Amino acid sequence: MKMIKNTLFSQTPIEVGQGSTKDNYIMAIESSCDETACAIVKNGREVIANIVASQIKTHEKFGGVIPEIAAREHLDSINVVIDEAFSQAKEIANIEPKDITAFAGTVGPGLVGCLLVGLNAAKTLALVYDKPFIGVNHLNAHLCANYLDTDLKPPFMALLVSGGHTQIIDVKSYSEQTIIGETIDDAVGEAYDKVARLIGLPYPGGPKLDKMAQEGNPKAYLLPKAKVNEFDFSFSGLKTAVLRLIKQLKADNNTENLSEDIIKDVCASFQECVSSTLVKKVKKALEQSGYNQVVIAGGVAANSEIRKKMFALQDEGYKVFAPPMKYCTDNAAMVASCAYFNTNTFDDINVEVFSRVK
Ligand code: KG4
Ligand code: ZN
């Protein structure tokens, strides 16, 4: 538990986090990329409201997220998701704005124009209701998605796989974490999106590639595994290998339009290469740590094969946690949980947004 001062007015410290003598209701806002989200979470684990406005329809037209357009869309949606979260909390738990313990917002990493919208909304709410403000790191929030609706407690090993990051993290306690390995080039989600584009799948490519892969033969093509340090990753060579494979297949079949069956096999082979590399390294890290718990987090934690291989670790006696799909992709419930568990947070209303991890 921490005593955090309110923002500007009464300056009376308020108890926030584990060990508080009163139940905590944290309202959080997330707007780092293309989801505008607001949630209210009780004591870091119990989701009272979880509202997400996705911009997928807008960005589909452009084949990717255009930062300026995304920021404008956050402006259009932000008040809607906040109102919706408040009315859901009233209906479900009879919680009113005055009952909120603290307001949290994502500070970074993310798109600066997008982050500014959500962060300023969260700070404004803290000022208006005279409650503490807590800034949250988006990556830590993804990890904390595993605390929602579970009884997971550190220590555990974590695989964080998102559009921008691929890391193996040793979570020693709620607040103490060490990155023990990461990608030296592309993130897994980035590799999925780039390969999906090569194959001609529309945005967002990752989930579509996953779907195709489930219908293909994972042993159809042998793709190279990068040689890097024990717990690090590299996916840019794999992407080039897929590009070469597609060119070769087009030449062999004497066509510019590969059959759907061939594409499905390429997807499955790519997915096999990525998922086996990830899980092999996580397993090694687990063995080295002596922990018996492991979690996955981040948007790519929604991937069917990565989940399957991670859950197979249960057969070896490990406890495996993976957030349900709605908490894998960007949401604000994970941000609220992160604020409650005080995981690398910034308890300062003057905190500024940042685009990359410093
Ligand atoms: O965590 P996230 O929402 O964004 C960041 O914070 O970076 O993750 C988005 C990424 C995208 O690259 C998307 O293609 C990928 O997650 N993704 C998937 C799947 N679902 C989402 N990649 C592979 N398989 C999926 N099922
Ligand atoms: Zn994310």
Tab-separated table of C-alpha atoms and ligand atoms in Angstrom:
chain	number	residue	atom	x	y	z
A	1	MET	CA	0.000	0.000	0.000
A	2	LYS	CA	1.123	3.527	-0.744
A	3	MET	CA	-0.087	6.849	0.570
A	4	ILE	CA	-0.514	9.025	-2.508
A	5	LYS	CA	-1.413	12.673	-2.254
A	6	ASN	CA	-4.340	13.974	-4.221
A	7	THR	CA	-3.586	16.158	-7.086
A	8	LEU	CA	-3.849	19.863	-6.382
A	9	PHE	CA	-6.557	20.612	-3.911
A	10	SER	CA	-6.991	18.879	-0.584
A	11	GLN	CA	-3.533	17.282	-0.548
A	12	THR	CA	-4.767	14.631	1.883
A	13	PRO	CA	-2.867	11.411	1.182
A	14	ILE	CA	-5.036	8.488	0.121
A	15	GLU	CA	-4.235	4.794	0.541
A	16	VAL	CA	-3.754	3.129	-2.823
A	17	GLY	CA	-2.846	-0.443	-3.629
A	18	GLN	CA	-2.443	-3.755	-1.845
A	19	GLY	CA	-2.801	-3.641	1.902
A	20	SER	CA	-5.154	-0.645	1.856
A	21	THR	CA	-7.643	-0.699	4.708
A	22	LYS	CA	-10.466	0.057	2.254
A	23	ASP	CA	-11.423	-1.545	-1.053
A	24	ASN	CA	-9.736	0.172	-3.998
A	25	TYR	CA	-11.665	1.085	-7.121
A	26	ILE	CA	-9.228	2.316	-9.746
A	27	MET	CA	-10.457	3.876	-12.965
A	28	ALA	CA	-7.915	3.643	-15.776
A	29	ILE	CA	-7.659	4.968	-19.308
A	30	GLU	CA	-5.656	3.468	-22.178
A	31	SER	CA	-5.059	5.190	-25.542
A	32	SER	CA	-1.497	4.303	-26.561
A	33	CYS	CA	-2.319	3.031	-30.053
A	34	ASP	CA	-5.618	2.257	-31.752
A	35	GLU	CA	-7.924	1.352	-28.863
A	36	THR	CA	-9.661	3.945	-26.688
A	37	ALA	CA	-10.400	2.205	-23.416
A	38	CYS	CA	-11.664	2.939	-19.921
A	39	ALA	CA	-12.082	0.454	-17.070
A	40	ILE	CA	-12.831	0.274	-13.351
A	41	VAL	CA	-11.163	-2.527	-11.380
A	42	LYS	CA	-11.682	-3.458	-7.726
A	43	ASN	CA	-8.543	-4.338	-5.758
A	44	GLY	CA	-6.462	-4.960	-8.865
A	45	ARG	CA	-8.263	-8.125	-9.903
A	46	GLU	CA	-12.039	-7.760	-10.103
A	47	VAL	CA	-13.197	-6.049	-13.288
A	48	ILE	CA	-16.258	-3.864	-12.641
A	49	ALA	CA	-16.322	-2.151	-16.053
A	50	ASN	CA	-14.194	-2.664	-19.156
A	51	ILE	CA	-15.055	-0.517	-22.178
A	52	VAL	CA	-13.004	-0.618	-25.391
A	53	ALA	CA	-13.640	1.418	-28.552
A	54	SER	CA	-11.602	-0.118	-31.371
A	55	GLN	CA	-10.440	1.921	-34.365
A	56	ILE	CA	-9.893	-1.143	-36.523
A	57	LYS	CA	-12.494	-0.099	-39.109
A	58	THR	CA	-10.738	3.226	-39.694
A	59	HIS	CA	-7.234	1.828	-39.998
A	60	GLU	CA	-8.273	-1.068	-42.239
A	61	LYS	CA	-8.736	1.460	-45.026
A	62	PHE	CA	-5.098	2.542	-44.772
A	63	GLY	CA	-3.552	-0.871	-44.092
A	64	GLY	CA	-2.110	0.322	-40.789
A	65	VAL	CA	-2.397	2.856	-37.985
A	66	ILE	CA	-1.930	6.484	-39.086
A	67	PRO	CA	-0.918	8.248	-35.836
A	68	GLU	CA	-2.638	11.572	-36.534
A	69	ILE	CA	-5.922	9.908	-37.502
A	70	ALA	CA	-5.713	7.598	-34.480
A	71	ALA	CA	-5.233	10.566	-32.135
A	72	ARG	CA	-8.280	12.326	-33.566
A	73	GLU	CA	-10.349	9.214	-33.149
A	74	HIS	CA	-9.298	8.934	-29.510
A	75	LEU	CA	-10.629	12.476	-29.056
A	76	ASP	CA	-13.987	11.411	-30.486
A	77	SER	CA	-14.251	8.294	-28.304
A	78	ILE	CA	-12.683	9.259	-24.996
A	79	ASN	CA	-15.726	10.824	-23.321
A	80	VAL	CA	-17.950	8.052	-24.617
A	81	VAL	CA	-15.861	5.275	-23.046
A	82	ILE	CA	-15.541	7.156	-19.737
A	83	ASP	CA	-19.324	7.733	-19.529
A	84	GLU	CA	-19.961	4.112	-20.432
A	85	ALA	CA	-17.558	2.834	-17.740
A	86	PHE	CA	-19.173	5.048	-15.084
A	87	SER	CA	-22.679	3.938	-16.009
A	88	GLN	CA	-21.683	0.263	-16.056
A	89	ALA	CA	-20.036	0.621	-12.622
A	90	LYS	CA	-23.174	2.280	-11.260
A	91	GLU	CA	-25.361	-0.463	-12.639
A	92	ILE	CA	-23.189	-3.422	-11.645
A	93	ALA	CA	-21.671	-2.364	-8.330
A	94	ASN	CA	-23.420	0.892	-7.427
A	95	ILE	CA	-20.060	2.648	-7.762
A	96	GLU	CA	-20.123	6.382	-8.415
A	97	PRO	CA	-17.309	8.732	-9.431
A	98	LYS	CA	-16.839	9.802	-5.797
A	99	ASP	CA	-16.138	6.162	-4.865
A	100	ILE	CA	-13.130	5.918	-7.188
A	101	THR	CA	-9.918	5.586	-5.174
A	102	ALA	CA	-7.531	6.839	-7.865
A	103	PHE	CA	-7.358	7.527	-11.595
A	104	ALA	CA	-4.700	5.921	-13.781
A	105	GLY	CA	-3.579	6.494	-17.362
A	106	THR	CA	-1.053	5.002	-19.765
A	107	VAL	CA	2.034	7.212	-20.026
A	108	GLY	CA	3.945	5.221	-22.678
A	109	PRO	CA	5.337	3.627	-24.723
A	110	GLY	CA	3.002	4.421	-27.598
A	111	LEU	CA	2.023	7.062	-30.137
A	112	VAL	CA	2.522	10.456	-28.508
A	113	GLY	CA	-0.588	12.130	-29.948
A	114	CYS	CA	-2.698	9.172	-28.868
A	115	LEU	CA	-1.208	8.898	-25.384
A	116	LEU	CA	-1.821	12.608	-24.774
A	117	VAL	CA	-5.580	12.199	-25.190
A	118	GLY	CA	-5.989	9.415	-22.622
A	119	LEU	CA	-3.404	10.693	-20.190
A	120	ASN	CA	-4.904	14.168	-20.082
A	121	ALA	CA	-8.364	12.719	-19.620
A	122	ALA	CA	-7.154	10.616	-16.659
A	123	LYS	CA	-5.335	13.577	-15.119
A	124	THR	CA	-8.416	15.762	-15.569
A	125	LEU	CA	-10.614	13.186	-13.824
A	126	ALA	CA	-8.136	13.057	-10.926
A	127	LEU	CA	-8.286	16.853	-10.646
A	128	VAL	CA	-12.056	17.074	-10.953
A	129	TYR	CA	-12.726	14.371	-8.346
A	130	ASP	CA	-9.724	15.375	-6.223
A	131	LYS	CA	-8.137	11.920	-6.190
A	132	PRO	CA	-4.597	10.629	-6.746
A	133	PHE	CA	-3.303	10.180	-10.282
A	134	ILE	CA	-1.142	7.177	-11.263
A	135	GLY	CA	0.792	6.959	-14.546
A	136	VAL	CA	1.281	3.467	-15.946
A	137	ASN	CA	3.782	1.876	-18.332
A	138	HIS	CA	1.885	0.085	-21.106
A	139	LEU	CA	4.206	-2.947	-21.131
A	140	ASN	CA	3.883	-3.503	-17.399
A	141	ALA	CA	0.134	-3.186	-17.829
A	142	HIS	CA	0.136	-6.021	-20.382
A	143	LEU	CA	1.851	-8.248	-17.797
A	144	CYS	CA	-0.682	-7.251	-15.125
A	145	ALA	CA	-3.527	-8.442	-17.382
A	146	ASN	CA	-2.673	-11.814	-15.834
A	147	TYR	CA	-3.820	-10.633	-12.385
A	148	LEU	CA	-7.353	-9.920	-13.651
A	149	ASP	CA	-9.854	-12.522	-12.444
A	150	THR	CA	-7.026	-14.797	-11.171
A	151	ASP	CA	-5.100	-15.424	-7.958
A	152	LEU	CA	-1.680	-15.240	-9.661
A	153	LYS	CA	1.086	-13.981	-7.380
A	154	PRO	CA	4.770	-13.387	-8.215
A	155	PRO	CA	7.339	-14.795	-8.637
A	156	PHE	CA	6.866	-16.051	-12.200
A	157	MET	CA	8.468	-15.958	-15.638
A	158	ALA	CA	6.688	-13.903	-18.292
A	159	LEU	CA	6.705	-13.878	-22.078
A	160	LEU	CA	5.628	-10.453	-23.318
A	161	VAL	CA	4.770	-10.492	-27.010
A	162	SER	CA	3.211	-7.426	-28.606
A	163	GLY	CA	3.315	-5.322	-31.741
A	164	GLY	CA	6.349	-3.451	-30.456
A	165	HIS	CA	8.041	-5.754	-27.939
A	166	THR	CA	9.218	-9.309	-27.390
A	167	GLN	CA	10.705	-9.942	-23.978
A	168	ILE	CA	11.247	-12.657	-21.399
A	169	ILE	CA	10.789	-11.039	-18.005
A	170	ASP	CA	11.654	-12.398	-14.591
A	171	VAL	CA	8.852	-11.074	-12.354
A	172	LYS	CA	10.340	-11.369	-8.866
A	173	SER	CA	7.624	-9.400	-7.096
A	174	TYR	CA	4.752	-7.077	-8.023
A	175	SER	CA	7.185	-4.189	-8.364
A	176	GLU	CA	10.480	-5.869	-9.183
A	177	GLN	CA	11.103	-7.200	-12.677
A	178	THR	CA	14.141	-7.948	-14.805
A	179	ILE	CA	14.176	-8.314	-18.576
A	180	ILE	CA	16.346	-11.352	-19.208
A	181	GLY	CA	15.962	-11.509	-22.974
A	182	GLU	CA	14.444	-9.543	-25.836
A	183	THR	CA	14.330	-9.185	-29.584
A	184	ILE	CA	17.331	-7.603	-31.235
A	185	ASP	CA	15.278	-6.487	-34.250
A	186	ASP	CA	11.561	-7.019	-35.056
A	187	ALA	CA	8.953	-7.729	-32.375
A	188	VAL	CA	6.841	-10.859	-32.863
A	189	GLY	CA	3.679	-8.876	-33.652
A	190	GLU	CA	5.640	-6.778	-36.137
A	191	ALA	CA	6.960	-9.955	-37.814
A	192	TYR	CA	3.404	-11.310	-38.035
A	193	ASP	CA	2.103	-8.076	-39.528
A	194	LYS	CA	4.960	-7.820	-42.049
A	195	VAL	CA	4.685	-11.450	-43.169
A	196	ALA	CA	0.894	-11.085	-43.421
A	197	ARG	CA	1.426	-8.125	-45.720
A	198	LEU	CA	3.884	-10.126	-47.869
A	199	ILE	CA	1.249	-12.799	-48.281
A	200	GLY	CA	-1.369	-10.203	-49.146
A	201	LEU	CA	-3.514	-10.456	-46.017
A	202	PRO	CA	-5.339	-7.249	-45.039
A	203	TYR	CA	-4.635	-5.264	-41.842
A	204	PRO	CA	-4.476	-6.276	-39.019
A	205	GLY	CA	-2.400	-9.146	-40.339
A	206	GLY	CA	-1.427	-11.007	-37.164
A	207	PRO	CA	-4.815	-12.516	-36.253
A	208	LYS	CA	-5.606	-13.288	-39.930
A	209	LEU	CA	-2.275	-15.074	-40.397
A	210	ASP	CA	-2.983	-17.074	-37.231
A	211	LYS	CA	-6.328	-18.165	-38.670
A	212	MET	CA	-4.819	-19.283	-41.979
A	213	ALA	CA	-2.024	-21.091	-40.115
A	214	GLN	CA	-4.526	-23.212	-38.198
A	215	GLU	CA	-5.630	-24.760	-41.474
A	216	GLY	CA	-2.142	-25.349	-42.891
A	217	ASN	CA	0.625	-27.904	-42.446
A	218	PRO	CA	3.257	-26.595	-39.986
A	219	LYS	CA	5.843	-29.012	-41.376
A	220	ALA	CA	5.373	-28.006	-45.035
A	221	TYR	CA	8.392	-25.690	-45.157
A	222	LEU	CA	11.405	-25.562	-42.876
A	223	LEU	CA	12.190	-21.949	-41.993
A	224	PRO	CA	15.444	-20.829	-40.335
A	225	LYS	CA	15.755	-20.117	-36.614
A	226	ALA	CA	18.022	-17.186	-35.813
A	227	LYS	CA	21.143	-17.770	-33.785
A	228	VAL	CA	21.253	-15.172	-31.029
A	229	ASN	CA	22.043	-15.089	-27.307
A	230	GLU	CA	20.415	-17.620	-25.006
A	231	PHE	CA	17.260	-15.631	-24.195
A	232	ASP	CA	17.227	-13.107	-27.046
A	233	PHE	CA	15.234	-13.254	-30.266
A	234	SER	CA	15.592	-12.105	-33.870
A	235	PHE	CA	12.764	-12.249	-36.388
A	236	SER	CA	13.912	-10.071	-39.284
A	237	GLY	CA	15.798	-12.953	-40.961
A	238	LEU	CA	12.695	-15.113	-40.747
A	239	LYS	CA	10.679	-12.451	-42.515
A	240	THR	CA	13.246	-12.378	-45.351
A	241	ALA	CA	13.165	-16.178	-45.510
A	242	VAL	CA	9.379	-16.098	-45.967
A	243	LEU	CA	9.773	-13.513	-48.733
A	244	ARG	CA	12.282	-15.767	-50.485
A	245	LEU	CA	10.073	-18.825	-50.022
A	246	ILE	CA	7.097	-17.041	-51.585
A	247	LYS	CA	9.164	-15.934	-54.582
A	248	GLN	CA	10.403	-19.501	-55.018
A	249	LEU	CA	6.900	-20.965	-54.736
A	250	LYS	CA	5.603	-18.500	-57.332
A	251	ALA	CA	8.412	-19.467	-59.699
A	252	ASP	CA	7.929	-23.210	-59.096
A	253	ASN	CA	4.182	-23.000	-59.661
A	254	ASN	CA	4.583	-20.537	-62.496
A	255	THR	CA	1.967	-18.180	-61.067
A	256	GLU	CA	1.700	-14.817	-59.328
A	257	ASN	CA	-1.308	-16.046	-57.354
A	258	LEU	CA	-0.446	-18.899	-55.024
A	259	SER	CA	-3.277	-21.239	-54.082
A	260	GLU	CA	-4.933	-20.798	-50.697
A	261	ASP	CA	-3.603	-24.205	-49.623
A	262	ILE	CA	-0.012	-23.175	-50.287
A	263	ILE	CA	-0.527	-19.872	-48.445
A	264	LYS	CA	-1.990	-21.738	-45.472
A	265	ASP	CA	1.068	-24.002	-45.389
A	266	VAL	CA	3.398	-20.986	-45.470
A	267	CYS	CA	1.439	-19.412	-42.591
A	268	ALA	CA	1.521	-22.631	-40.565
A	269	SER	CA	5.262	-23.093	-41.141
A	270	PHE	CA	5.956	-19.493	-40.097
A	271	GLN	CA	3.759	-19.851	-37.019
A	272	GLU	CA	5.507	-23.112	-36.084
A	273	CYS	CA	8.936	-21.513	-36.352
A	274	VAL	CA	7.954	-18.478	-34.232
A	275	SER	CA	6.015	-20.334	-31.547
A	276	SER	CA	8.582	-23.097	-31.047
A	277	THR	CA	11.418	-20.545	-30.746
A	278	LEU	CA	9.502	-18.481	-28.186
A	279	VAL	CA	8.388	-21.369	-26.019
A	280	LYS	CA	11.747	-23.160	-26.095
A	281	LYS	CA	13.475	-20.081	-24.686
A	282	VAL	CA	10.789	-19.441	-22.085
A	283	LYS	CA	11.116	-23.023	-20.913
A	284	LYS	CA	14.868	-22.631	-20.553
A	285	ALA	CA	14.377	-19.433	-18.552
A	286	LEU	CA	11.841	-21.207	-16.342
A	287	GLU	CA	14.185	-24.095	-15.662
A	288	GLN	CA	16.998	-21.706	-14.820
A	289	SER	CA	14.831	-19.661	-12.426
A	290	GLY	CA	13.310	-22.587	-10.570
A	291	TYR	CA	9.875	-20.921	-10.766
A	292	ASN	CA	6.841	-23.113	-11.287
A	293	GLN	CA	4.626	-20.382	-12.821
A	294	VAL	CA	4.719	-18.791	-16.252
A	295	VAL	CA	2.504	-16.204	-17.983
A	296	ILE	CA	2.097	-14.788	-21.472
A	297	ALA	CA	1.017	-11.243	-22.163
A	298	GLY	CA	0.609	-8.691	-24.954
A	299	GLY	CA	-1.456	-8.640	-28.124
A	300	VAL	CA	0.290	-11.678	-29.608
A	301	ALA	CA	-0.631	-13.710	-26.511
A	302	ALA	CA	-3.925	-14.095	-28.397
A	303	ASN	CA	-2.105	-16.337	-30.891
A	304	SER	CA	-3.563	-19.845	-30.970
A	305	GLU	CA	-0.319	-21.786	-31.425
A	306	ILE	CA	1.704	-19.795	-28.887
A	307	ARG	CA	-1.072	-20.374	-26.338
A	308	LYS	CA	-1.218	-24.061	-27.201
A	309	LYS	CA	2.518	-24.563	-26.789
A	310	MET	CA	2.592	-22.510	-23.581
A	311	PHE	CA	-0.304	-24.460	-22.067
A	312	ALA	CA	1.477	-27.702	-22.991
A	313	LEU	CA	3.979	-26.728	-20.273
A	314	GLN	CA	1.263	-27.738	-17.804
A	315	ASP	CA	2.057	-31.348	-18.674
A	316	GLU	CA	5.503	-30.715	-17.243
A	317	GLY	CA	4.088	-29.456	-13.960
A	318	TYR	CA	4.132	-25.700	-14.569
A	319	LYS	CA	1.213	-23.419	-13.751
A	320	VAL	CA	0.452	-21.481	-16.936
A	321	PHE	CA	-1.489	-18.225	-17.102
A	322	ALA	CA	-2.698	-16.445	-20.228
A	323	PRO	CA	-5.215	-13.608	-20.188
A	324	PRO	CA	-8.496	-14.203	-22.016
A	325	MET	CA	-8.487	-12.616	-25.492
A	326	LYS	CA	-10.247	-9.437	-24.316
A	327	TYR	CA	-7.368	-8.718	-21.901
A	328	CYS	CA	-4.593	-9.690	-24.368
A	329	THR	CA	-5.214	-6.844	-26.765
A	330	ASP	CA	-5.100	-3.259	-25.529
A	331	ASN	CA	-7.568	-2.523	-22.723
A	332	ALA	CA	-7.733	-0.344	-19.623
A	333	ALA	CA	-8.499	-3.061	-17.039
A	334	MET	CA	-4.850	-4.146	-17.212
A	335	VAL	CA	-3.812	-0.518	-16.660
A	336	ALA	CA	-5.948	-0.308	-13.520
A	337	SER	CA	-4.462	-3.553	-12.221
A	338	CYS	CA	-0.949	-2.256	-12.864
A	339	ALA	CA	-1.754	0.936	-10.924
A	340	TYR	CA	-3.107	-1.104	-7.994
A	341	PHE	CA	-0.139	-3.461	-7.816
A	342	ASN	CA	2.187	-0.494	-8.117
A	343	THR	CA	4.136	-2.099	-10.933
A	344	ASN	CA	6.642	0.495	-12.171
A	345	THR	CA	4.136	3.334	-11.796
A	346	PHE	CA	4.562	7.124	-11.819
A	347	ASP	CA	2.622	8.675	-8.942
A	348	ASP	CA	2.874	12.195	-10.218
A	349	ILE	CA	0.303	14.274	-12.052
A	350	ASN	CA	3.087	16.098	-13.890
A	351	VAL	CA	4.370	12.935	-15.570
A	352	GLU	CA	4.732	13.378	-19.355
A	353	VAL	CA	3.988	10.901	-22.153
A	354	PHE	CA	6.873	9.000	-23.761
A	355	SER	CA	6.957	7.171	-27.077
A	356	ARG	CA	9.686	4.611	-26.348
A	357	VAL	CA	11.008	2.827	-23.309
A	358	LYS	CA	13.924	4.862	-21.962
B	1	KG4	O1	-0.154	-5.542	-27.568
B	1	KG4	P1	-0.750	-5.014	-28.808
B	1	KG4	O2	-2.200	-4.687	-28.809
B	1	KG4	O3	0.023	-3.760	-29.334
B	1	KG4	C1	1.155	-3.256	-28.748
B	1	KG4	O4	1.066	-2.812	-27.582
B	1	KG4	O5	2.213	-3.332	-29.435
B	1	KG4	O6	-0.469	-6.092	-29.938
B	1	KG4	C2	-0.815	-5.878	-31.273
B	1	KG4	C3	-0.099	-6.918	-32.082
B	1	KG4	C4	-0.250	-6.721	-33.567
B	1	KG4	O7	1.010	-6.827	-34.177
B	1	KG4	C5	-1.177	-7.866	-33.976
B	1	KG4	O8	-0.982	-8.281	-35.300
B	1	KG4	C6	-0.756	-8.921	-33.012
B	1	KG4	O9	-0.604	-8.231	-31.795
B	1	KG4	N1	-1.749	-10.001	-32.846
B	1	KG4	C7	-1.529	-11.283	-33.229
B	1	KG4	C8	-2.712	-12.006	-32.930
B	1	KG4	N2	-3.613	-11.138	-32.377
B	1	KG4	C9	-3.006	-9.926	-32.337
B	1	KG4	N3	-0.451	-11.863	-33.760
B	1	KG4	C10	-0.529	-13.184	-34.011
B	1	KG4	N4	-1.621	-13.932	-33.778
B	1	KG4	C11	-2.726	-13.390	-33.239
B	1	KG4	N5	-3.804	-14.144	-33.005
B	2	ZN	ZN	-0.423	-3.171	-26.231
